[in-house]
mmCIF file of C-alpha atoms and ligand atoms in Angstrom:
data_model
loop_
_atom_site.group_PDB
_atom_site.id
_atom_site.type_symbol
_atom_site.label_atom_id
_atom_site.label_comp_id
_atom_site.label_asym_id
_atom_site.label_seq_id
_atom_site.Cartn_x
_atom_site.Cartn_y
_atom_site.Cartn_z
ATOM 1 C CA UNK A 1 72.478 120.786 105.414
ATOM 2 C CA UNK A 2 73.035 118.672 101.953
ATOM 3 C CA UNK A 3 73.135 115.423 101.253
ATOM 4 C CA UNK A 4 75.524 114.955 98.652
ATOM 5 C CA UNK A 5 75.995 112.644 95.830
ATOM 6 C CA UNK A 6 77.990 109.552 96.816
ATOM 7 C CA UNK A 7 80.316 108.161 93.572
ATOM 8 C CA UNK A 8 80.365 104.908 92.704
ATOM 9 C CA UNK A 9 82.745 101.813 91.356
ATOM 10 C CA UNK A 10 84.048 102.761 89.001
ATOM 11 C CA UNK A 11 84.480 106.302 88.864
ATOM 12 C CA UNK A 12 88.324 107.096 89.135
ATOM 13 C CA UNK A 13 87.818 109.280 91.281
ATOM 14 C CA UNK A 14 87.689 106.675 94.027
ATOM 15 C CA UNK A 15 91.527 105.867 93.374
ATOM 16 C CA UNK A 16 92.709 109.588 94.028
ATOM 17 C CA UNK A 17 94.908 109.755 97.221
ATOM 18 C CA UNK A 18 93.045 112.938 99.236
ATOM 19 C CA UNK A 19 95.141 115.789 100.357
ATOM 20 C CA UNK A 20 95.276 116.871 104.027
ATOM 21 C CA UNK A 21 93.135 119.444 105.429
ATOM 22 C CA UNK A 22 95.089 122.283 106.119
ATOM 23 C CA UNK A 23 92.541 124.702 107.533
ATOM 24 C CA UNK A 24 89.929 124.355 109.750
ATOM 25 C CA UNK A 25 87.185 126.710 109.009
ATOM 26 C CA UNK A 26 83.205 127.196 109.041
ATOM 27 C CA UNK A 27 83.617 125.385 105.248
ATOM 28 C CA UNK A 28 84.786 122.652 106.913
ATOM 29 C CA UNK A 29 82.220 122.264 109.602
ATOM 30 C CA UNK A 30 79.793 122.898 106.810
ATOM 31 C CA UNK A 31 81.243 119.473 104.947
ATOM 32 C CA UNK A 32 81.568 117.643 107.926
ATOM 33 C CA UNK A 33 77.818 118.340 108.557
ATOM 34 C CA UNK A 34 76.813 117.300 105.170
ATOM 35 C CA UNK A 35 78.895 114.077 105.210
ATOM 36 C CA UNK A 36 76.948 113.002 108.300
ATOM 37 C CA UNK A 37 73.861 113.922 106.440
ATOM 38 C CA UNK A 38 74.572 112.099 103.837
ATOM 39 C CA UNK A 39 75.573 108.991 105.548
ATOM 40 C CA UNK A 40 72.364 108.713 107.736
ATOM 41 C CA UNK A 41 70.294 109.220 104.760
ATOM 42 C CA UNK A 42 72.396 106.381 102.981
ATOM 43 C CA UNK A 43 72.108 104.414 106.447
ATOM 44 C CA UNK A 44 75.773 103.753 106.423
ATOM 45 C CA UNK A 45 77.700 103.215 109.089
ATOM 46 C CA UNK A 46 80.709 105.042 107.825
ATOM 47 C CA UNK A 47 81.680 107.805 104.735
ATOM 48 C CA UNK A 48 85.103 109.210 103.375
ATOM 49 C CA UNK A 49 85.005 112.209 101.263
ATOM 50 C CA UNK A 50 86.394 110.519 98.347
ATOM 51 C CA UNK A 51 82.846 108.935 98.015
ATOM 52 C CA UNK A 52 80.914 112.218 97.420
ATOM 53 C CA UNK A 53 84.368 113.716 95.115
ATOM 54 C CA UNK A 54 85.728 115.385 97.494
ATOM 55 C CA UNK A 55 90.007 115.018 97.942
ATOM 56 C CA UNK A 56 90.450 116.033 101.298
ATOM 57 C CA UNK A 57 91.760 113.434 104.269
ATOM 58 C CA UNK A 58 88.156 113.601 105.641
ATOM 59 C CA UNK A 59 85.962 110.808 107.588
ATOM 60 C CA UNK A 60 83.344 110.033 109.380
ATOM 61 C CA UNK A 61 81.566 107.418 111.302
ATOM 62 C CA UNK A 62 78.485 106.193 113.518
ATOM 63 C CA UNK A 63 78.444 102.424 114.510
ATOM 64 C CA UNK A 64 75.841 102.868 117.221
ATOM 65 C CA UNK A 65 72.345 101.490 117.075
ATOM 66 C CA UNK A 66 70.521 104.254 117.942
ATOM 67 C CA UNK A 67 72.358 106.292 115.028
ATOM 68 C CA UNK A 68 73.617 109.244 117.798
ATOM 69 C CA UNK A 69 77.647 108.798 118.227
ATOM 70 C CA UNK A 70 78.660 110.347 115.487
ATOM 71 C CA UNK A 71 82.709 110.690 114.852
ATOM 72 C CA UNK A 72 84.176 113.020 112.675
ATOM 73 C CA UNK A 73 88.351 112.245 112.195
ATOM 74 C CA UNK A 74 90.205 114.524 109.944
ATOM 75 C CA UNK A 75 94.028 113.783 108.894
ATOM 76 C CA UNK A 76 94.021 110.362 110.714
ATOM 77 C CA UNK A 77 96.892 108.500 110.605
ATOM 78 C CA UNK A 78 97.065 104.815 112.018
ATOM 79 C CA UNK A 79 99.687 104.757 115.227
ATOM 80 C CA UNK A 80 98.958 101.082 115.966
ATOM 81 C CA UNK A 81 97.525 98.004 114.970
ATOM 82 C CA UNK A 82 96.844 94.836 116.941
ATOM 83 C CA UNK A 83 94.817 91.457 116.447
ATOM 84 C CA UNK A 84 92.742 90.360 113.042
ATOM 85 C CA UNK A 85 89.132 90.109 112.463
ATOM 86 C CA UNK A 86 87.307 88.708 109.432
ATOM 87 C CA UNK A 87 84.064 91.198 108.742
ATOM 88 C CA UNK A 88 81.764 90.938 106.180
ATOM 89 C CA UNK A 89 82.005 94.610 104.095
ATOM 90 C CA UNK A 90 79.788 96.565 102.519
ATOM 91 C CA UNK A 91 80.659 99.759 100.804
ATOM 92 C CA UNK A 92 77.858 102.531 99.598
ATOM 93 C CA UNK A 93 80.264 103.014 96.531
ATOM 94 C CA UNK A 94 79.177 99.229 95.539
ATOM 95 C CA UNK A 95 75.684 98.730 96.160
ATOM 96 C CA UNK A 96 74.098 95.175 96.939
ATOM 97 C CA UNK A 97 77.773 93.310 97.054
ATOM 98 C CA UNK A 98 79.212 92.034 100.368
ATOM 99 C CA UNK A 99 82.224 90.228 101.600
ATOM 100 C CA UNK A 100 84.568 89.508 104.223
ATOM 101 C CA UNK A 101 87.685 90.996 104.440
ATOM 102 C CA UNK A 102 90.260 90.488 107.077
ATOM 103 C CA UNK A 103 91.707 93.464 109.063
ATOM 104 C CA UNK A 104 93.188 94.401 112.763
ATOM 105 C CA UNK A 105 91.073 93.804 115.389
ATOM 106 C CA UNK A 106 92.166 96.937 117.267
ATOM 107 C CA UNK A 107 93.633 100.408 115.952
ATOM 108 C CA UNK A 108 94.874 103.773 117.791
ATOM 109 C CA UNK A 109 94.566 106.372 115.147
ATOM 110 C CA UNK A 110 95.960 110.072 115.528
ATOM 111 C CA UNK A 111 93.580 112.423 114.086
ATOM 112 C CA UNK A 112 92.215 116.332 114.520
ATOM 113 C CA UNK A 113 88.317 116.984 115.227
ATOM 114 C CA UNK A 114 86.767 119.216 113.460
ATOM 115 C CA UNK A 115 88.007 122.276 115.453
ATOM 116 C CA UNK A 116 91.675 121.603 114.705
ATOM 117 C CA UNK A 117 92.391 120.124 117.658
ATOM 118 C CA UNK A 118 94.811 116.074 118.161
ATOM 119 C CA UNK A 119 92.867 113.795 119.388
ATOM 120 C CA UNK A 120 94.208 110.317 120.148
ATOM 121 C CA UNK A 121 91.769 107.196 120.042
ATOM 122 C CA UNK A 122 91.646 103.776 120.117
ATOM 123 C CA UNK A 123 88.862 101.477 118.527
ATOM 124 C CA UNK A 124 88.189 97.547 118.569
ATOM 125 C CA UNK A 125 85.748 95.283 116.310
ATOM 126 C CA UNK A 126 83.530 97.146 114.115
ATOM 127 C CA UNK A 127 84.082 100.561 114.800
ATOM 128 C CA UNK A 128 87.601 99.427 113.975
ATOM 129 C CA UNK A 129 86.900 97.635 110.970
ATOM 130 C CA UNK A 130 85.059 100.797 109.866
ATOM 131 C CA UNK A 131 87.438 103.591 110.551
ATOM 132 C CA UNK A 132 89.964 101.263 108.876
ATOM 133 C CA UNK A 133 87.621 100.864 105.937
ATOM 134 C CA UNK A 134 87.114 104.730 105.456
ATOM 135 C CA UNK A 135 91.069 105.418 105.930
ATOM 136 C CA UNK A 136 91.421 103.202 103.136
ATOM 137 C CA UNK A 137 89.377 105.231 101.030
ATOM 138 C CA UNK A 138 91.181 108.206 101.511
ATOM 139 C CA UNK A 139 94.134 106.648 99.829
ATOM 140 C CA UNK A 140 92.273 105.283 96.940
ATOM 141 C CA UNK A 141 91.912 101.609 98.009
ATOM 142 C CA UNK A 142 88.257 100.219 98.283
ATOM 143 C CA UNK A 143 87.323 96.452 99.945
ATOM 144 C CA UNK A 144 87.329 94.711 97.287
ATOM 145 C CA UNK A 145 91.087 94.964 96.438
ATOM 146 C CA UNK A 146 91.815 92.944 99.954
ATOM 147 C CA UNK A 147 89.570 89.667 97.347
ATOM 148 C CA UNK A 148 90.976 87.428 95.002
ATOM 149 C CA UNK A 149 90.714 87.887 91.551
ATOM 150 C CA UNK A 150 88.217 85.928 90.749
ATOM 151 C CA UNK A 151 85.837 86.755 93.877
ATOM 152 C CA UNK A 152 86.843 90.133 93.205
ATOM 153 C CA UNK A 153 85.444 89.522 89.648
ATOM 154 C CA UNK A 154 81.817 87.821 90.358
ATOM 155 C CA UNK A 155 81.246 90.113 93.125
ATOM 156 C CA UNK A 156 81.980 93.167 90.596
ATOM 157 C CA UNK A 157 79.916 91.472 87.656
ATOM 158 C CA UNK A 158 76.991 90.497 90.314
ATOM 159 C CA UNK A 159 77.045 94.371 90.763
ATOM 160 C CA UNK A 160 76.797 95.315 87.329
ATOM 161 C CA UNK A 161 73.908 92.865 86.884
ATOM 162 C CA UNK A 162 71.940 94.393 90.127
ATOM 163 C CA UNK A 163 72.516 98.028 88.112
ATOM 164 C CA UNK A 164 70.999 96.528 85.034
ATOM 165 C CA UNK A 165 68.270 95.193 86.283
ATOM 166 C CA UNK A 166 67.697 98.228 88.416
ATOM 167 C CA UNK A 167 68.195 100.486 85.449
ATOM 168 C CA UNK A 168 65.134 98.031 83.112
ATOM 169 C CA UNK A 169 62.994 98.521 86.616
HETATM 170 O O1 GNR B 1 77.801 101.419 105.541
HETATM 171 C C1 GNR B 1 78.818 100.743 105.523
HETATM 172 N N1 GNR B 1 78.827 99.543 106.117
HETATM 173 C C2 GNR B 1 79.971 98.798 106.349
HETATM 174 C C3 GNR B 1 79.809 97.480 106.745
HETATM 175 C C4 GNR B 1 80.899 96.713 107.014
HETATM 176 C C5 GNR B 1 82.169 97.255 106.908
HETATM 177 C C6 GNR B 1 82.347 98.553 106.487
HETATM 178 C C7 GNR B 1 81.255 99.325 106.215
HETATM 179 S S1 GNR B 1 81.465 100.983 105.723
HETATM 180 C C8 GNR B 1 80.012 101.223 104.798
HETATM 181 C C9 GNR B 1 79.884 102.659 104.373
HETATM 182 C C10 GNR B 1 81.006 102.987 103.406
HETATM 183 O O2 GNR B 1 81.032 102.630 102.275
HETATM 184 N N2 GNR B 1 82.000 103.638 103.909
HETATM 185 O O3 GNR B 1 83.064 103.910 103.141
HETATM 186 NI NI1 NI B 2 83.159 102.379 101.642
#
């Protein structure tokens, strides 16, 4: 197993719309494997492939303490959507910034595991903010496009500061 090289704001790559898996092979066990790798390692609670460069309408997800319920959706697609929640967000493509965003409180999603076959499941509070948060990457939208301008703005600059300083370490 790998753990791969997550991208970060702003690399364009994280606006690219990723293409549907159309074949369900030992490659893409292989990935899936790898994304979970690389999302313990990060100690995230979710990953999309856009975030290690990868175009392909892949996810996955662990919101469990004990870091052992891993989910792996591919080709989800959002059936339903009730309720709101605020969450505070965190994304590994923007290191050290944090804010709340307001989403559903529930979702059903229609997706295929990682063998090819539908599955059909419904999530509430954080796991639903997450798999929410990850679909969004897979059509090029990150968190902070739900803030206004001008949060959007200090957030991004507070970022670039936090990178600096990192970088004169
Ligand atoms: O690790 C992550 N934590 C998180 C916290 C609140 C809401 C969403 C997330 S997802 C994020 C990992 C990530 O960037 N996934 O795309
Ligand atoms: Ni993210």
């Amino acid at each position: 197993m790998t753990v791969l090289h997550i991208i970060e704001f702003p690399d364009p790559r994280l606006r690219l719309r990723a293409e549907p898996v159309r074949v369900f092979d030992a490659a893409l066990r292989q990935f899936v494997a790898d994304m979970f790798e690389t999302m313990y390692a990060a100690n995230g609670v979710g990953l999309a492939a856009t975030q290690v460069a990868v175009s392909q309408r892949v996810l996955v997800a662990d919101m469990s303490d004990a870091r052992n319920q891993p989910l792996a959706l591919i080709n989800p697609q959002i059936l339903e959507k009730t309720g709101s929640q605020v969450y505070q967000e965190g994304c590994l493509s923007f290191p050290g910034i944090f804010a709340d965003v307001t989403r559903a409180m529930t979702v059903k999603v229609k997706a295929h595991d990682v063998d090819g076959e539908e599955v059909v499941m419904e999530f509430e509070g954080p796991l639903a903010v997450c798999i929410q948060h990850e679909m969004d990457h897979l059509e090029g939208k990150v968190f902070v496009d739900y803030l206004s301008p001008l949060k959007r703005t200090m957030l991004l600059k507070r970022m670039e500061k936090q990178r600096k300083q990192a970088a004169s370490a």
